[in-house]
Tab-separated table of C-alpha atoms in Angstrom:
chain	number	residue	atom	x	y	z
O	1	UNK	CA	97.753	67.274	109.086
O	2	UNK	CA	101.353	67.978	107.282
O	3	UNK	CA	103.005	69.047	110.544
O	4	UNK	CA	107.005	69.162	110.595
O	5	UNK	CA	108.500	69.667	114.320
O	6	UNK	CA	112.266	70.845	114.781
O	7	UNK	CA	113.823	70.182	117.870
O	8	UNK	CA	115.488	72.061	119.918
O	9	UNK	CA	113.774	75.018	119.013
O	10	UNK	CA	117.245	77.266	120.303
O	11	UNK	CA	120.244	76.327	121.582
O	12	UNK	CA	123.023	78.546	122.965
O	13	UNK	CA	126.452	76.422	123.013
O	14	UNK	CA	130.537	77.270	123.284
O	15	UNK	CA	132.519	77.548	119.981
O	16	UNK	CA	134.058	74.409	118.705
O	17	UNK	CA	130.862	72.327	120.337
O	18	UNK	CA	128.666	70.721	117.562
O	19	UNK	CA	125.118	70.918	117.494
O	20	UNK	CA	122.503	68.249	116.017
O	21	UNK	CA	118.860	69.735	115.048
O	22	UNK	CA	116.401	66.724	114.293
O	23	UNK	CA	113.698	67.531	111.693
O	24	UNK	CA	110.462	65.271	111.996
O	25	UNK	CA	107.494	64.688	109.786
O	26	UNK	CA	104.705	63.707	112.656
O	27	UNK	CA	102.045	62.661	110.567
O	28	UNK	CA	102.988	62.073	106.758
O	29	UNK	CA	106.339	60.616	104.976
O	30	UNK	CA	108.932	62.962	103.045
O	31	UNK	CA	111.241	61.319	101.068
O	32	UNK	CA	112.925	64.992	100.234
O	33	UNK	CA	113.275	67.686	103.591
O	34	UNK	CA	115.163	70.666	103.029
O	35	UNK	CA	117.337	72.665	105.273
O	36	UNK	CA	117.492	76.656	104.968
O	37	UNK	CA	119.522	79.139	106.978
O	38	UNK	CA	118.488	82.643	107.580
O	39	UNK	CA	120.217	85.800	108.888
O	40	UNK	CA	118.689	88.463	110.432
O	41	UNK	CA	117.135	90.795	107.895
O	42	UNK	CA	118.319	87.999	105.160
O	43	UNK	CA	116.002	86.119	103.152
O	44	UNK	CA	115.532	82.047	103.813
O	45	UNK	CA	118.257	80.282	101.811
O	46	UNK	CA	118.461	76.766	101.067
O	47	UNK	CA	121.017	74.962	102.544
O	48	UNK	CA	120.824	71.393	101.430
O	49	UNK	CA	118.216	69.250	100.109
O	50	UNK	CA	117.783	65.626	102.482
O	51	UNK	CA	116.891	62.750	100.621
O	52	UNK	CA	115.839	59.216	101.970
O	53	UNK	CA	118.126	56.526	102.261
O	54	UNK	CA	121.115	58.661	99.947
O	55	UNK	CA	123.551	61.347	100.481
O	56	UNK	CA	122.359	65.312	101.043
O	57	UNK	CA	122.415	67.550	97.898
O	58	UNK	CA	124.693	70.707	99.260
O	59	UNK	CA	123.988	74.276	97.356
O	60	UNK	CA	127.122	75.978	96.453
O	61	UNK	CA	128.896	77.443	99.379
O	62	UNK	CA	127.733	75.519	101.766
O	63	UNK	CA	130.388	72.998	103.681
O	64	UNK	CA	129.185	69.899	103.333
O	65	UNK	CA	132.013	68.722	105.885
O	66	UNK	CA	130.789	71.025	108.639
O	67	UNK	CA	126.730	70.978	108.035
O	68	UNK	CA	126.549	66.960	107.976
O	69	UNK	CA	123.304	66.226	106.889
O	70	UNK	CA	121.485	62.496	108.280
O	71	UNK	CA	118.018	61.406	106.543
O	72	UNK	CA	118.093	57.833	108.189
O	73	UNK	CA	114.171	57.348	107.772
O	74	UNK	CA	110.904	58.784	105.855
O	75	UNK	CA	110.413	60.928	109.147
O	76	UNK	CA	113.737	62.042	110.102
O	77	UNK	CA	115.994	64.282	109.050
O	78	UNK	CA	118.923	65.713	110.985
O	79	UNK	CA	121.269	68.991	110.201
O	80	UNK	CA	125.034	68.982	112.796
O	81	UNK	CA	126.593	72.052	113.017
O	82	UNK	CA	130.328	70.733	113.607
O	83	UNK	CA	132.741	72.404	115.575
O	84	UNK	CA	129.870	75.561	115.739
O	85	UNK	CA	131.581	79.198	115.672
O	86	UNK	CA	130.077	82.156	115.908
O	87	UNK	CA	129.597	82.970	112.309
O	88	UNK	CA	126.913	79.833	112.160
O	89	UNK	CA	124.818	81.600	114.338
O	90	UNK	CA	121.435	81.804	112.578
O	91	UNK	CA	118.051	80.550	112.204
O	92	UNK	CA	117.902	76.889	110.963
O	93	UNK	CA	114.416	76.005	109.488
O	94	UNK	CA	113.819	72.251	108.128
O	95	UNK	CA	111.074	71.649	105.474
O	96	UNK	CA	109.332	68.090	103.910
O	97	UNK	CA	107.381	67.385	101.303
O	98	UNK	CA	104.491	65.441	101.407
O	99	UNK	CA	104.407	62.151	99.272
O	100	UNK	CA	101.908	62.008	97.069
O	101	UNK	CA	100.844	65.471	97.824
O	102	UNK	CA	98.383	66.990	94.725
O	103	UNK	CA	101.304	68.649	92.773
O	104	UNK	CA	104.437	67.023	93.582
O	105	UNK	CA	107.839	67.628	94.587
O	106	UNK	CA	108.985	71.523	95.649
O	107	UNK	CA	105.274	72.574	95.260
O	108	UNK	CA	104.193	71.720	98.695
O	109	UNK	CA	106.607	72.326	101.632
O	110	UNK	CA	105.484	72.085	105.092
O	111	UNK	CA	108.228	74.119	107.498
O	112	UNK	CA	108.892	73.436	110.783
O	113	UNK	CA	109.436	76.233	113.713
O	114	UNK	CA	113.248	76.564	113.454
O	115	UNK	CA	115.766	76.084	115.086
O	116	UNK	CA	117.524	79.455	116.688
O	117	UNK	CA	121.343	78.864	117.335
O	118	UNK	CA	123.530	81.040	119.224
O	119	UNK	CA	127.359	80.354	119.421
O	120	UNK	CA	129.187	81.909	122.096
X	1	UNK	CA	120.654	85.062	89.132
X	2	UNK	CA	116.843	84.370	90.214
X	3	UNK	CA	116.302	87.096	92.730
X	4	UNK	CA	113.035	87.680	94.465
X	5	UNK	CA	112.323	91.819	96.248
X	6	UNK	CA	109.691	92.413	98.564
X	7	UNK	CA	108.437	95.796	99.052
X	8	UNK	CA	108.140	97.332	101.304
X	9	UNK	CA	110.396	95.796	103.909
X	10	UNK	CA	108.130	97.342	106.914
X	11	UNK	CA	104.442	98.151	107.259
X	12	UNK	CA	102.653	99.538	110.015
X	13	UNK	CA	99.114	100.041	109.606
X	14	UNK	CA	95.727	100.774	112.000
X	15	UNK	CA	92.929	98.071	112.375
X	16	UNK	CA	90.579	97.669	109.605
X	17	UNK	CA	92.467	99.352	106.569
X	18	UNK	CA	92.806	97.274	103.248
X	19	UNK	CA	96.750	96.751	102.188
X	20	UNK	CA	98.925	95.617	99.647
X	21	UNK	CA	102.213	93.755	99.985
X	22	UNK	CA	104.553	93.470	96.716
X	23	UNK	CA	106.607	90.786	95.348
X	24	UNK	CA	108.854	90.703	92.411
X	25	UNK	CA	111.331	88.265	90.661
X	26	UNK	CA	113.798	88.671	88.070
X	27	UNK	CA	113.389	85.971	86.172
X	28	UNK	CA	109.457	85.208	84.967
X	29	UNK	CA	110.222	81.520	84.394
X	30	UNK	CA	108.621	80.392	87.571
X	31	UNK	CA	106.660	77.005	88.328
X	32	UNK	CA	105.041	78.979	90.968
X	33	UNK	CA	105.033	81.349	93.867
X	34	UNK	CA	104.242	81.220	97.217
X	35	UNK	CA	103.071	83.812	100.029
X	36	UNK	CA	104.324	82.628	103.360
X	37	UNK	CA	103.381	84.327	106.927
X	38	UNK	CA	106.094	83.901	109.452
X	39	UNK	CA	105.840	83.975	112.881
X	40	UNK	CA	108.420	84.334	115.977
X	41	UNK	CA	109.210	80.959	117.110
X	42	UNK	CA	106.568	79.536	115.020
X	43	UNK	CA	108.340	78.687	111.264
X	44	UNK	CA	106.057	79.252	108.131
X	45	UNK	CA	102.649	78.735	107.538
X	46	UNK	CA	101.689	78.965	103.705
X	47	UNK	CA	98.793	81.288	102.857
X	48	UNK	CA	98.846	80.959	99.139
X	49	UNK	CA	100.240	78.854	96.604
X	50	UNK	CA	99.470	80.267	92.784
X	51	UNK	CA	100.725	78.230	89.781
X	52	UNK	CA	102.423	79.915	86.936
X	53	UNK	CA	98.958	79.331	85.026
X	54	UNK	CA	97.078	81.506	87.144
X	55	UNK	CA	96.596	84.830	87.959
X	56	UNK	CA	95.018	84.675	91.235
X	57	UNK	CA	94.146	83.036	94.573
X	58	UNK	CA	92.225	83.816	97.258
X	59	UNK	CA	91.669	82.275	100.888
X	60	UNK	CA	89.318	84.781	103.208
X	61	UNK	CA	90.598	87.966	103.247
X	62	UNK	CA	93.486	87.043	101.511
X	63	UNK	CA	93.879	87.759	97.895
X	64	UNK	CA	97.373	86.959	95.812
X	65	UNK	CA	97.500	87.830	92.407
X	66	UNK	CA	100.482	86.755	89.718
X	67	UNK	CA	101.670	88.707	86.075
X	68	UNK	CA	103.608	86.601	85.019
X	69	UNK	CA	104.905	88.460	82.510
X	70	UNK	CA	105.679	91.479	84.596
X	71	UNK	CA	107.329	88.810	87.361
X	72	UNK	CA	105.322	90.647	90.223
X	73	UNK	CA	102.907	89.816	92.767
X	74	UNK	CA	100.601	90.889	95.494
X	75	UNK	CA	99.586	90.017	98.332
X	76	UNK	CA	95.971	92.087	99.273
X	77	UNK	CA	95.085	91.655	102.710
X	78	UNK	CA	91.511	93.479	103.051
X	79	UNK	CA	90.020	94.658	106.755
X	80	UNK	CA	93.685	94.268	108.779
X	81	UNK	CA	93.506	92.951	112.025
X	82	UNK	CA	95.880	92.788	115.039
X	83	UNK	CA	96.575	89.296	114.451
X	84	UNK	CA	97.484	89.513	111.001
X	85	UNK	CA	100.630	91.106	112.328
X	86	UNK	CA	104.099	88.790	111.607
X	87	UNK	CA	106.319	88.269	108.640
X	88	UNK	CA	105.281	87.564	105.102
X	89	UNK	CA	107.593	86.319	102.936
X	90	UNK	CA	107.158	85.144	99.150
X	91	UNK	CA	108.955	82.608	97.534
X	92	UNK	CA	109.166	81.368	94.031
X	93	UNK	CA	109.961	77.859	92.864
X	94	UNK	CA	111.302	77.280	89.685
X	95	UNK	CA	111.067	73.934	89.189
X	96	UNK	CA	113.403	71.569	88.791
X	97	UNK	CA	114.770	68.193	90.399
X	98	UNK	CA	115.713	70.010	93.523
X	99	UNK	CA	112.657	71.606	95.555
X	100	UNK	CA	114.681	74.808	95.937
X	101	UNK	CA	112.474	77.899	96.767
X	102	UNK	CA	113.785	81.218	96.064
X	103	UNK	CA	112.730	83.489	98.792
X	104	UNK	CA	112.453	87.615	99.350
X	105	UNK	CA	113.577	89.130	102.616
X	106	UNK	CA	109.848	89.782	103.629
X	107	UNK	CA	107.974	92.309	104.913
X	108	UNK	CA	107.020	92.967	108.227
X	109	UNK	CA	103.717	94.077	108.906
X	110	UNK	CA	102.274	96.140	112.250
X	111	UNK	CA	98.417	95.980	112.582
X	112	UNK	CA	97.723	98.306	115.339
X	113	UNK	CA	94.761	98.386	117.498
C-alpha cells in the first residue's frame, strides 16, 4: 500500500517549452503532496507544499510564477515547469501523505520515483 | 539555519562487513528523523522513522539510533550485501504546519561482491 507514481519519469525538451509532471496517490488520499528538487550531489529540497482544493505553499526562492503548482483532487497533484531553461534541469520528486496515517502530517511521506528533466 | 551532514559522502565496502553511516543536524529541536534509501530511477523508500522520544529503531539488519542531544545519528547496517548498495539519505522533520523535511546530501554506499 502507500504507493505515489510520477509520470513521466524523464523528459528531455527545448528551452522555453513547459513541462507538466503529474504526481498520483494510487491507493490512499493526500490532502498535502510535496514537491522537492534535487541537484546532482545536492541534497532533496522542498519546493512547494500541494494542498487540496487551495493554492500551493512556495518556500522562499522558489518562483511561484514559473513552477505552477495544480492539486485539483485527493490523488493528483501536478508541478509545470514554464518556459523550462536549462538551469531547471534537475530531479523533480513528488511526495503525499497518507490521511489518517498513525502520526500525522510530515511524519509519513511516501515519494514517488522522480521525475528527471533535461532542458536543452 | 537547520542543516543536516551526512558522513561520509561515499562508501565502498566488501560483502558481509558490518558499517556505520552518520547523520548530524544543527539544530536538536527535531520532531523526528528519517533514514531514506534511494535508488536510480526508483525515488525513496523509508527504512526508518525514529521519533524525537526515542533512541533507537531497528528493522532486520537495520539499526538507527538518535542522541538527541548530540543532534547525530546512525545508521548500522550489519552483514552488507550487494543489494544494499544505493543512496541513503537522512532527513529530519521539525515539525510544524508545513511537512517540510530537511534532508543531508547522502551517502553513497558500494557493497562489493
Amino acid at each position: 500500500g502507500a504507493v505515489v507514481s510520477q509520470h513521466p519519469s524523464w523528459v528531455i525538451c527545448k528551452s522555453g517549452t513547459s513541462v507538466k509532471i503529474e504526481c498520483r496517490s494510487l491507493d490512499f488520499q493526500a490532502t498535502t503532496m510535496f514537491w522537492y528538487r534535487q541537484f546532482p550531489k545536492q541534497s532533496l529540497m522542498l519546493m512547494a507544499t500541494s494542498n487540496e482544493g487551495s493554492k500551493a505553499t512556495y518556500e522562499q526562492g522558489v518562483e511561484k510564477d514559473k513552477f505552477l503548482i495544480n492539486h485539483a483532487s485527493l490523488t493528483l497533484s501536478t508541478l509545470t515547469v514554464t518556459s523550462a531553461h536549462p538551469e531547471d534541469s534537475s530531479f523533480y520528486i513528488c511526495s503525499a501523505t497518507l490521511i489518517g496515517g498513525p502520526y500525522g502530517i510530515g511524519e509519513t511521506q511516501y515519494f514517488g520515483p522522480g521525475t528527471r528533466l533535461l532542458v536543452l | 539555519k537547520q542543516e543536516v551532514t551526512q558522513i561520509p559522502a561515499a562508501l565502498s565496502v566488501p560483502e558481509g562487513e558490518n558499517l556505520v553511516l552518520n547523520c548530524s543536524f544543527t539544530d536538536s529541536a527535531i520532531y523526528n528523523l528519517q533514514w531514506f534509501r534511494q535508488d536510480p530511477g526508483k525515488g525513496l523508500t523509508s527504512l526508518l522513522l525514529i521519533q524525537s522520544s526515542q533512541r533507537e529503531q531497528t528493522s532486520g539488519r537495520l539499526n538507527a539510533s538518535l542522541d538527541k542531544s548530540s543532534g547525530r545519528s546512525t545508521l548500522y547496517i550489519a552483514a552488507s550485501q550487494p543489494g544494499d548498495s544505493a543512496t541513503y539519505l537522512c532527513a529530519v522533520f521539525y515539525g510544524g504546519s508545513q511537512g517540510n523535511l530537511i534532508f543531508g546530501k547522502g551517502t553513497k554506499l558500494s557493497v562489493k561482491p
